Amino acid sequence: MGSSNQHLGPDCEHAPSRPARTASDQGGARPEGGKLPAIQALRAVAALSVAVVHLFSGFAVHIDRRLDGLPQGDQLAQAAVALFFVISGCVMVLSSGRLFSSAGATVHFWRRRAVRVLPPYWIATGVMAAVMLALGLAVDTGYLARSLAFVPTPRAGGRSFQLFLWPGWTLLYELIFYALFGAFVGFGRTRAVILTALAIGALVVAGALANPSGLPGFIVTRPILLLFIVGMVAGLALQRGLASPAWVRALAMVAALAAFALPQPADSQLGVGYLGWAGLPAILTFVTVMGGPLRIPFIALWEALGDASYAIYLIHVPFALVWMRIFHHGLDHPGGSLGYMASGVPLLIALSLAFYRWIERPMTMRLNVLLGGQSSRKSGPIGDLAP
């Protein structure tokens, strides 16, 4: 999932100090200094949505049958993934200000994105393998090696794919977007958005016309990539100080809730049907939150959870495996599946906050310095907001 400077993020790992915000400018319409609380909140909600759905539908239901009959949350999890992609498109436009039209912008952008995304993913994948071995589960070393290199393994039929750390499939699309956006970042902000959108559009059209049978061609032409265009356009609007009227945002909120009643499409392979089922509620949610000023309570909490959103996304599966073993066997599962969820989610958040603070953040800062990037303390104004 992931995703999202965040995943779910670019060039700006830690923003300079900033003046305190008033309640009126905590929302999405004013990307001045520091991290945007509204984006941080969206990142946190998206990551936690994916994690909670996976903990519930993939693990807790096996402890006892108390959760049988409840909705499995597939649409919620997929909408959260779609929201990560919209956020990434937006944040790349907002956070790359110092790179647009600068010399060496492409290499600089690609290097920082690689530093931000890849090492935490590699660590989490290694943790997943170690957990499986410790629990007596088999580990396919070839599958593991391919996943570390982001070489997807086809599932039955060859039209879908997976990685060893299975939420990591979303990072393939993040990397495709970063490759395209980075190629054009030196042309300036607006031109980079236009050229990246044209490249994504060309890929999707080529996929529709050619219907590639090979897995690589299938992956890079999926309509899910169009969500990054939505995010980039939103980033341009935010950068220019544009905002939606309150009635538009209220209508978007109602429509987002209604969109969660859409049936799952027969075409679930990240195609046009997927965009309506998962992408539409994500886009409407983004408009609701980021379309203008918004009072956001507990800003410090949301910023902390937003910082940890990539860690939440990456480590929730290996955590779930360990906690299921401890809770289900070692603790004799007090409270059953409900107890598993009630205890597991806070523990996951605590571990993710620790992972971000003690591993992810210092590692990213150090690698940026070692590889020739500026110290993250001198980074741009939007903060560490993606993947």
Short mmCIF file of C-alpha atoms in Angstrom, two decimals:
data_model
loop_
_atom_site.label_atom_id
_atom_site.label_comp_id
_atom_site.label_asym_id
_atom_site.label_seq_id
_atom_site.Cartn_x
_atom_site.Cartn_y
_atom_site.Cartn_z
CA MET A 1 0.00 0.00 0.00
CA GLY A 2 2.31 2.24 -0.67
CA SER A 3 1.90 4.21 -0.11
CA SER A 4 1.76 7.20 0.08
CA ASN A 5 6.66 11.69 0.97
CA GLN A 6 4.47 9.60 2.81
CA HIS A 7 3.23 5.95 1.50
CA LEU A 8 1.25 5.26 1.42
CA GLY A 9 6.70 11.06 -0.20
CA PRO A 10 9.01 13.29 -1.79
CA ASP A 11 11.70 15.57 -1.24
CA CYS A 12 10.97 17.13 2.01
CA GLU A 13 11.36 14.86 4.97
CA HIS A 14 11.26 17.44 7.71
CA ALA A 15 9.94 20.93 7.38
CA PRO A 16 11.26 24.01 9.13
CA SER A 17 9.53 25.36 12.16
CA ARG A 18 6.33 27.18 11.41
CA PRO A 19 3.99 29.60 13.14
CA ALA A 20 1.00 28.20 14.95
CA ARG A 21 -2.08 27.78 12.80
CA THR A 22 -5.44 29.19 13.54
CA ALA A 23 -8.47 26.99 13.16
CA SER A 24 -9.32 28.59 9.84
CA ASP A 25 -6.15 27.59 8.04
CA GLN A 26 -5.72 24.03 9.18
CA GLY A 27 -7.31 22.65 6.07
CA GLY A 28 -6.29 22.00 2.53
CA ALA A 29 -6.50 25.30 0.72
CA ARG A 30 -3.35 26.94 2.00
CA PRO A 31 -0.12 25.01 1.53
CA GLU A 32 2.18 27.49 3.26
CA GLY A 33 4.91 26.32 5.62
CA GLY A 34 5.12 22.95 7.25
CA LYS A 35 3.08 19.84 6.70
CA LEU A 36 -0.54 20.11 5.73
CA PRO A 37 -2.61 18.75 8.63
CA ALA A 38 -5.43 17.76 6.29
CA ILE A 39 -3.12 15.64 4.14
CA GLN A 40 -1.54 14.13 7.23
CA ALA A 41 -5.00 13.20 8.47
CA LEU A 42 -5.94 11.67 5.11
CA ARG A 43 -2.72 9.66 5.06
CA ALA A 44 -3.37 8.37 8.57
CA VAL A 45 -6.97 7.45 7.82
CA ALA A 46 -6.00 5.72 4.58
CA ALA A 47 -3.23 3.64 6.16
CA LEU A 48 -5.32 2.71 9.18
CA SER A 49 -8.26 1.77 6.95
CA VAL A 50 -6.11 -0.68 5.00
CA ALA A 51 -4.58 -2.10 8.17
CA VAL A 52 -7.86 -2.49 10.04
CA VAL A 53 -9.56 -4.17 7.09
CA HIS A 54 -6.67 -6.60 6.69
CA LEU A 55 -6.47 -7.34 10.41
CA PHE A 56 -10.21 -7.93 10.46
CA SER A 57 -10.85 -9.85 7.27
CA GLY A 58 -7.50 -11.63 7.03
CA PHE A 59 -6.75 -12.52 10.64
CA ALA A 60 -9.35 -11.77 13.32
CA VAL A 61 -12.08 -13.82 11.67
CA HIS A 62 -9.94 -16.94 12.13
CA ILE A 63 -9.86 -16.61 15.92
CA ASP A 64 -13.58 -17.15 16.38
CA ARG A 65 -16.79 -16.54 14.47
CA ARG A 66 -17.98 -13.38 16.24
CA LEU A 67 -17.23 -11.21 13.24
CA ASP A 68 -18.98 -13.45 10.74
CA GLY A 69 -21.63 -11.71 8.72
CA LEU A 70 -20.10 -8.24 9.02
CA PRO A 71 -18.97 -6.45 5.84
CA GLN A 72 -15.39 -7.41 5.02
CA GLY A 73 -14.40 -3.87 4.08
CA ASP A 74 -12.87 -4.63 0.69
CA GLN A 75 -14.16 -1.41 -0.86
CA LEU A 76 -12.92 0.65 2.07
CA ALA A 77 -9.42 -0.79 1.78
CA GLN A 78 -9.29 -0.28 -1.98
CA ALA A 79 -10.64 3.26 -1.68
CA ALA A 80 -7.89 3.95 0.85
CA VAL A 81 -5.30 2.73 -1.68
CA ALA A 82 -6.86 4.97 -4.33
CA LEU A 83 -6.73 7.87 -1.88
CA PHE A 84 -3.00 7.24 -1.38
CA PHE A 85 -2.47 7.61 -5.14
CA VAL A 86 -4.40 10.88 -5.27
CA ILE A 87 -2.42 12.18 -2.30
CA SER A 88 0.87 11.19 -3.94
CA GLY A 89 0.04 13.06 -7.12
CA CYS A 90 -0.91 16.13 -5.11
CA VAL A 91 2.11 16.07 -2.83
CA MET A 92 4.63 15.62 -5.63
CA VAL A 93 3.35 18.83 -7.19
CA LEU A 94 3.42 20.74 -3.90
CA SER A 95 6.68 19.44 -2.48
CA SER A 96 8.98 19.55 -5.51
CA GLY A 97 9.01 23.34 -5.77
CA ARG A 98 12.78 23.68 -5.51
CA LEU A 99 13.31 21.08 -8.21
CA PHE A 100 11.05 22.44 -10.92
CA SER A 101 13.16 23.85 -13.79
CA SER A 102 16.39 23.27 -11.86
CA ALA A 103 19.52 21.58 -13.18
CA GLY A 104 19.76 17.90 -12.36
CA ALA A 105 16.15 17.85 -11.14
CA THR A 106 15.34 14.42 -12.54
CA VAL A 107 18.23 12.57 -10.91
CA HIS A 108 17.71 14.42 -7.66
CA PHE A 109 14.01 13.58 -7.60
CA TRP A 110 14.51 9.93 -8.44
CA ARG A 111 17.24 9.54 -5.82
CA ARG A 112 15.16 11.02 -3.05
CA ARG A 113 12.10 9.03 -3.97
CA ALA A 114 14.14 5.82 -4.00
CA VAL A 115 15.62 6.66 -0.60
CA ARG A 116 12.20 7.44 0.79
CA VAL A 117 10.35 4.38 -0.52
CA LEU A 118 12.71 1.47 -0.99
CA PRO A 119 14.68 0.93 2.26
CA PRO A 120 11.58 0.83 4.52
CA TYR A 121 9.95 -1.59 2.08
CA TRP A 122 13.04 -3.82 2.07
CA ILE A 123 13.17 -3.80 5.87
CA ALA A 124 9.46 -4.62 6.18
CA THR A 125 9.80 -7.43 3.62
CA GLY A 126 12.73 -8.85 5.58
CA VAL A 127 10.70 -8.64 8.77
CA MET A 128 7.88 -10.50 7.04
CA ALA A 129 10.25 -13.29 6.00
CA ALA A 130 11.77 -13.49 9.49
CA VAL A 131 8.33 -13.65 11.10
CA MET A 132 7.21 -16.42 8.79
CA LEU A 133 10.32 -18.47 9.50
CA ALA A 134 9.95 -17.93 13.25
CA LEU A 135 6.35 -19.12 13.06
CA GLY A 136 7.34 -22.22 11.12
CA LEU A 137 5.91 -21.03 7.80
CA ALA A 138 7.61 -21.75 4.50
CA VAL A 139 9.43 -18.93 2.69
CA ASP A 140 9.98 -19.16 -1.05
CA THR A 141 13.39 -17.52 -1.44
CA GLY A 142 12.94 -16.97 -5.17
CA TYR A 143 9.62 -15.25 -4.58
CA LEU A 144 11.21 -13.19 -1.81
CA ALA A 145 14.15 -12.13 -4.00
CA ARG A 146 11.88 -11.13 -6.87
CA SER A 147 9.73 -9.09 -4.53
CA LEU A 148 12.72 -7.24 -3.11
CA ALA A 149 13.56 -6.24 -6.68
CA PHE A 150 9.92 -5.32 -7.37
CA VAL A 151 9.56 -8.10 -9.92
CA PRO A 152 5.90 -9.13 -9.56
CA THR A 153 4.86 -12.76 -9.50
CA PRO A 154 1.79 -13.53 -11.63
CA ARG A 155 -1.18 -15.21 -10.03
CA ALA A 156 -3.25 -17.86 -11.73
CA GLY A 157 -4.30 -16.64 -15.16
CA GLY A 158 -1.41 -14.20 -15.47
CA ARG A 159 -3.61 -11.06 -15.33
CA SER A 160 -2.97 -10.20 -11.70
CA PHE A 161 0.17 -10.18 -9.61
CA GLN A 162 1.51 -10.18 -6.09
CA LEU A 163 4.61 -9.49 -4.02
CA PHE A 164 5.92 -11.34 -0.97
CA LEU A 165 4.82 -8.46 1.28
CA TRP A 166 1.50 -8.34 -0.47
CA PRO A 167 0.39 -4.75 0.31
CA GLY A 168 3.56 -3.71 -1.54
CA TRP A 169 1.82 -4.08 -4.91
CA THR A 170 0.74 -0.45 -4.62
CA LEU A 171 4.36 0.67 -4.52
CA LEU A 172 4.82 -0.61 -8.07
CA TYR A 173 2.36 2.05 -9.20
CA GLU A 174 3.96 4.68 -7.01
CA LEU A 175 7.30 3.91 -8.65
CA ILE A 176 5.80 4.10 -12.15
CA PHE A 177 4.38 7.51 -11.31
CA TYR A 178 7.66 8.70 -9.79
CA ALA A 179 9.56 7.56 -12.88
CA LEU A 180 7.28 9.57 -15.16
CA PHE A 181 6.97 12.66 -12.97
CA GLY A 182 10.70 12.71 -12.30
CA ALA A 183 11.45 12.57 -16.01
CA PHE A 184 9.58 15.85 -16.50
CA VAL A 185 10.18 17.67 -13.22
CA GLY A 186 12.92 19.79 -14.80
CA PHE A 187 10.41 21.38 -17.20
CA GLY A 188 8.64 23.39 -14.49
CA ARG A 189 5.62 22.67 -12.35
CA THR A 190 2.78 23.10 -14.83
CA ARG A 191 4.62 21.51 -17.73
CA ALA A 192 5.65 18.58 -15.56
CA VAL A 193 2.01 17.97 -14.64
CA ILE A 194 0.87 18.22 -18.27
CA LEU A 195 3.63 15.97 -19.62
CA THR A 196 3.18 13.39 -16.87
CA ALA A 197 -0.58 13.36 -17.44
CA LEU A 198 -0.06 12.89 -21.18
CA ALA A 199 2.37 10.02 -20.56
CA ILE A 200 -0.05 8.30 -18.17
CA GLY A 201 -2.91 8.86 -20.59
CA ALA A 202 -0.88 7.39 -23.44
CA LEU A 203 -0.09 4.29 -21.39
CA VAL A 204 -3.73 3.73 -20.45
CA VAL A 205 -4.94 4.26 -24.02
CA ALA A 206 -2.24 1.90 -25.32
CA GLY A 207 -3.40 -0.71 -22.85
CA ALA A 208 -7.01 -0.34 -23.93
CA LEU A 209 -6.10 -0.64 -27.60
CA ALA A 210 -3.43 -3.33 -27.43
CA ASN A 211 -4.71 -5.32 -24.45
CA PRO A 212 -1.19 -6.56 -23.65
CA SER A 213 -0.97 -10.19 -22.65
CA GLY A 214 2.36 -9.95 -20.83
CA LEU A 215 2.32 -9.01 -17.15
CA PRO A 216 4.68 -5.97 -17.42
CA GLY A 217 2.62 -4.42 -20.19
CA PHE A 218 -0.57 -5.18 -18.30
CA ILE A 219 0.71 -3.52 -15.10
CA VAL A 220 1.95 -0.27 -16.66
CA THR A 221 -1.25 0.35 -18.63
CA ARG A 222 -3.85 -0.05 -15.87
CA PRO A 223 -6.39 2.81 -15.57
CA ILE A 224 -5.60 3.05 -11.85
CA LEU A 225 -2.69 5.30 -12.91
CA LEU A 226 -5.24 8.00 -13.79
CA LEU A 227 -5.68 8.66 -10.06
CA PHE A 228 -2.24 10.29 -9.99
CA ILE A 229 -3.47 12.80 -12.58
CA VAL A 230 -6.35 13.75 -10.30
CA GLY A 231 -3.88 14.32 -7.50
CA MET A 232 -1.55 16.42 -9.65
CA VAL A 233 -4.39 18.67 -10.78
CA ALA A 234 -5.45 19.06 -7.15
CA GLY A 235 -1.87 19.97 -6.28
CA LEU A 236 -1.84 22.73 -8.88
CA ALA A 237 -5.13 24.06 -7.53
CA LEU A 238 -3.83 24.05 -3.96
CA GLN A 239 -0.56 25.67 -4.98
CA ARG A 240 -2.52 28.50 -6.61
CA GLY A 241 -4.73 28.97 -3.58
CA LEU A 242 -7.93 27.76 -5.23
CA ALA A 243 -10.71 26.44 -3.05
CA SER A 244 -14.11 24.84 -3.58
CA PRO A 245 -17.28 26.46 -2.20
CA ALA A 246 -18.56 24.95 1.01
CA TRP A 247 -21.65 23.58 -0.71
CA VAL A 248 -19.48 21.71 -3.24
CA ARG A 249 -17.51 20.07 -0.46
CA ALA A 250 -20.69 19.18 1.42
CA LEU A 251 -22.11 17.63 -1.72
CA ALA A 252 -18.84 15.74 -2.24
CA MET A 253 -19.06 14.35 1.29
CA VAL A 254 -22.60 13.07 0.75
CA ALA A 255 -21.63 11.63 -2.63
CA ALA A 256 -18.58 9.92 -1.10
CA LEU A 257 -20.75 8.17 1.47
CA ALA A 258 -23.18 7.14 -1.26
CA ALA A 259 -20.32 5.84 -3.41
CA PHE A 260 -19.45 3.29 -0.73
CA ALA A 261 -22.70 1.55 -1.62
CA LEU A 262 -21.52 0.84 -5.16
CA PRO A 263 -21.30 -2.87 -6.01
CA GLN A 264 -17.91 -4.40 -6.68
CA PRO A 265 -17.36 -4.51 -10.44
CA ALA A 266 -16.81 -7.69 -12.38
CA ASP A 267 -13.67 -5.97 -13.72
CA SER A 268 -11.59 -5.87 -10.57
CA GLN A 269 -8.20 -5.73 -12.29
CA LEU A 270 -7.54 -2.06 -11.59
CA GLY A 271 -9.55 -1.03 -14.64
CA VAL A 272 -12.31 1.47 -15.31
CA GLY A 273 -14.75 -0.39 -13.07
CA TYR A 274 -12.22 -0.20 -10.26
CA LEU A 275 -11.97 3.58 -10.71
CA GLY A 276 -15.68 3.93 -10.07
CA TRP A 277 -15.83 1.47 -7.20
CA ALA A 278 -12.67 2.53 -5.32
CA GLY A 279 -11.46 5.70 -7.04
CA LEU A 280 -14.70 7.68 -6.91
CA PRO A 281 -15.14 7.58 -3.10
CA ALA A 282 -11.43 8.37 -2.73
CA ILE A 283 -11.62 11.43 -4.99
CA LEU A 284 -14.78 12.70 -3.34
CA THR A 285 -13.23 12.26 0.10
CA PHE A 286 -10.16 14.17 -1.02
CA VAL A 287 -12.31 17.05 -2.32
CA THR A 288 -14.26 17.13 0.94
CA VAL A 289 -11.15 17.41 3.09
CA MET A 290 -8.73 19.32 0.87
CA GLY A 291 -11.13 21.59 -1.01
CA GLY A 292 -10.89 24.47 1.44
CA PRO A 293 -10.27 25.50 5.05
CA LEU A 294 -11.18 22.80 7.53
CA ARG A 295 -11.09 22.72 11.30
CA ILE A 296 -8.97 19.73 12.28
CA PRO A 297 -8.86 18.82 15.96
CA PHE A 298 -5.87 17.12 17.58
CA ILE A 299 -3.42 18.32 14.91
CA ALA A 300 -0.37 16.89 16.69
CA LEU A 301 -1.97 13.44 16.78
CA TRP A 302 -2.87 13.50 13.08
CA GLU A 303 0.58 14.71 12.10
CA ALA A 304 2.19 11.92 14.11
CA LEU A 305 -0.11 9.30 12.58
CA GLY A 306 0.46 10.79 9.13
CA ASP A 307 4.21 10.50 9.63
CA ALA A 308 3.78 6.87 10.64
CA SER A 309 1.32 6.01 7.84
CA TYR A 310 3.94 4.37 5.61
CA ALA A 311 5.12 2.26 8.53
CA ILE A 312 1.52 1.29 9.36
CA TYR A 313 1.01 0.24 5.76
CA LEU A 314 4.22 -1.77 5.55
CA ILE A 315 4.35 -3.61 8.86
CA HIS A 316 0.71 -4.37 9.60
CA VAL A 317 0.82 -7.79 7.92
CA PRO A 318 3.88 -9.20 9.74
CA PHE A 319 2.55 -7.63 12.94
CA ALA A 320 -0.82 -9.34 12.43
CA LEU A 321 0.88 -12.72 12.02
CA VAL A 322 2.83 -12.32 15.27
CA TRP A 323 -0.04 -10.89 17.28
CA MET A 324 -2.39 -13.59 16.08
CA ARG A 325 0.01 -16.26 17.33
CA ILE A 326 0.54 -14.54 20.70
CA PHE A 327 -3.07 -13.54 21.21
CA HIS A 328 -4.68 -16.70 19.91
CA HIS A 329 -2.31 -19.21 21.52
CA GLY A 330 -0.14 -17.54 24.14
CA LEU A 331 -2.90 -15.45 25.72
CA ASP A 332 -5.74 -17.87 25.02
CA HIS A 333 -7.48 -15.08 23.04
CA PRO A 334 -9.37 -13.18 25.75
CA GLY A 335 -12.29 -11.46 24.06
CA GLY A 336 -11.88 -13.54 20.93
CA SER A 337 -11.72 -11.77 17.59
CA LEU A 338 -13.05 -8.55 19.12
CA GLY A 339 -10.24 -8.58 21.66
CA TYR A 340 -7.72 -9.21 18.89
CA MET A 341 -8.86 -6.10 17.05
CA ALA A 342 -9.20 -3.92 20.16
CA SER A 343 -5.68 -4.75 21.34
CA GLY A 344 -3.99 -5.17 17.97
CA VAL A 345 -4.76 -1.81 16.40
CA PRO A 346 -3.27 0.30 19.25
CA LEU A 347 -0.22 -1.97 19.37
CA LEU A 348 0.26 -1.61 15.61
CA ILE A 349 0.06 2.18 15.89
CA ALA A 350 2.63 2.21 18.70
CA LEU A 351 5.04 0.00 16.76
CA SER A 352 4.58 2.09 13.62
CA LEU A 353 5.30 5.33 15.48
CA ALA A 354 8.47 3.73 16.88
CA PHE A 355 9.48 2.42 13.45
CA TYR A 356 9.09 5.88 11.93
CA ARG A 357 10.92 7.70 14.71
CA TRP A 358 13.79 5.31 15.31
CA ILE A 359 14.31 3.63 11.94
CA GLU A 360 12.53 5.17 8.97
CA ARG A 361 13.15 8.86 9.64
CA PRO A 362 16.83 8.77 10.70
CA MET A 363 17.64 6.24 7.96
CA THR A 364 16.06 8.43 5.29
CA MET A 365 17.87 11.52 6.53
CA ARG A 366 21.21 9.75 6.67
CA LEU A 367 20.89 8.15 3.24
CA ASN A 368 19.97 11.47 1.66
CA VAL A 369 23.16 12.98 3.05
CA LEU A 370 25.33 10.01 2.06
CA LEU A 371 23.95 9.94 -1.48
CA GLY A 372 24.54 13.60 -2.10
CA GLY A 373 21.16 15.10 -1.30
CA GLN A 374 20.71 18.07 0.98
CA SER A 375 20.08 17.45 4.61
CA SER A 376 16.40 16.85 5.09
CA ARG A 377 16.35 19.65 7.65
CA LYS A 378 16.85 22.04 4.74
CA SER A 379 14.09 20.56 2.64
CA GLY A 380 11.13 22.30 1.12
CA PRO A 381 7.96 23.57 2.72
CA ILE A 382 5.44 20.75 2.57
CA GLY A 383 7.17 18.17 4.72
CA ASP A 384 7.40 14.41 4.58
CA LEU A 385 4.11 13.62 2.90
CA ALA A 386 4.51 10.73 0.52
CA PRO A 387 4.32 7.78 -0.43
#
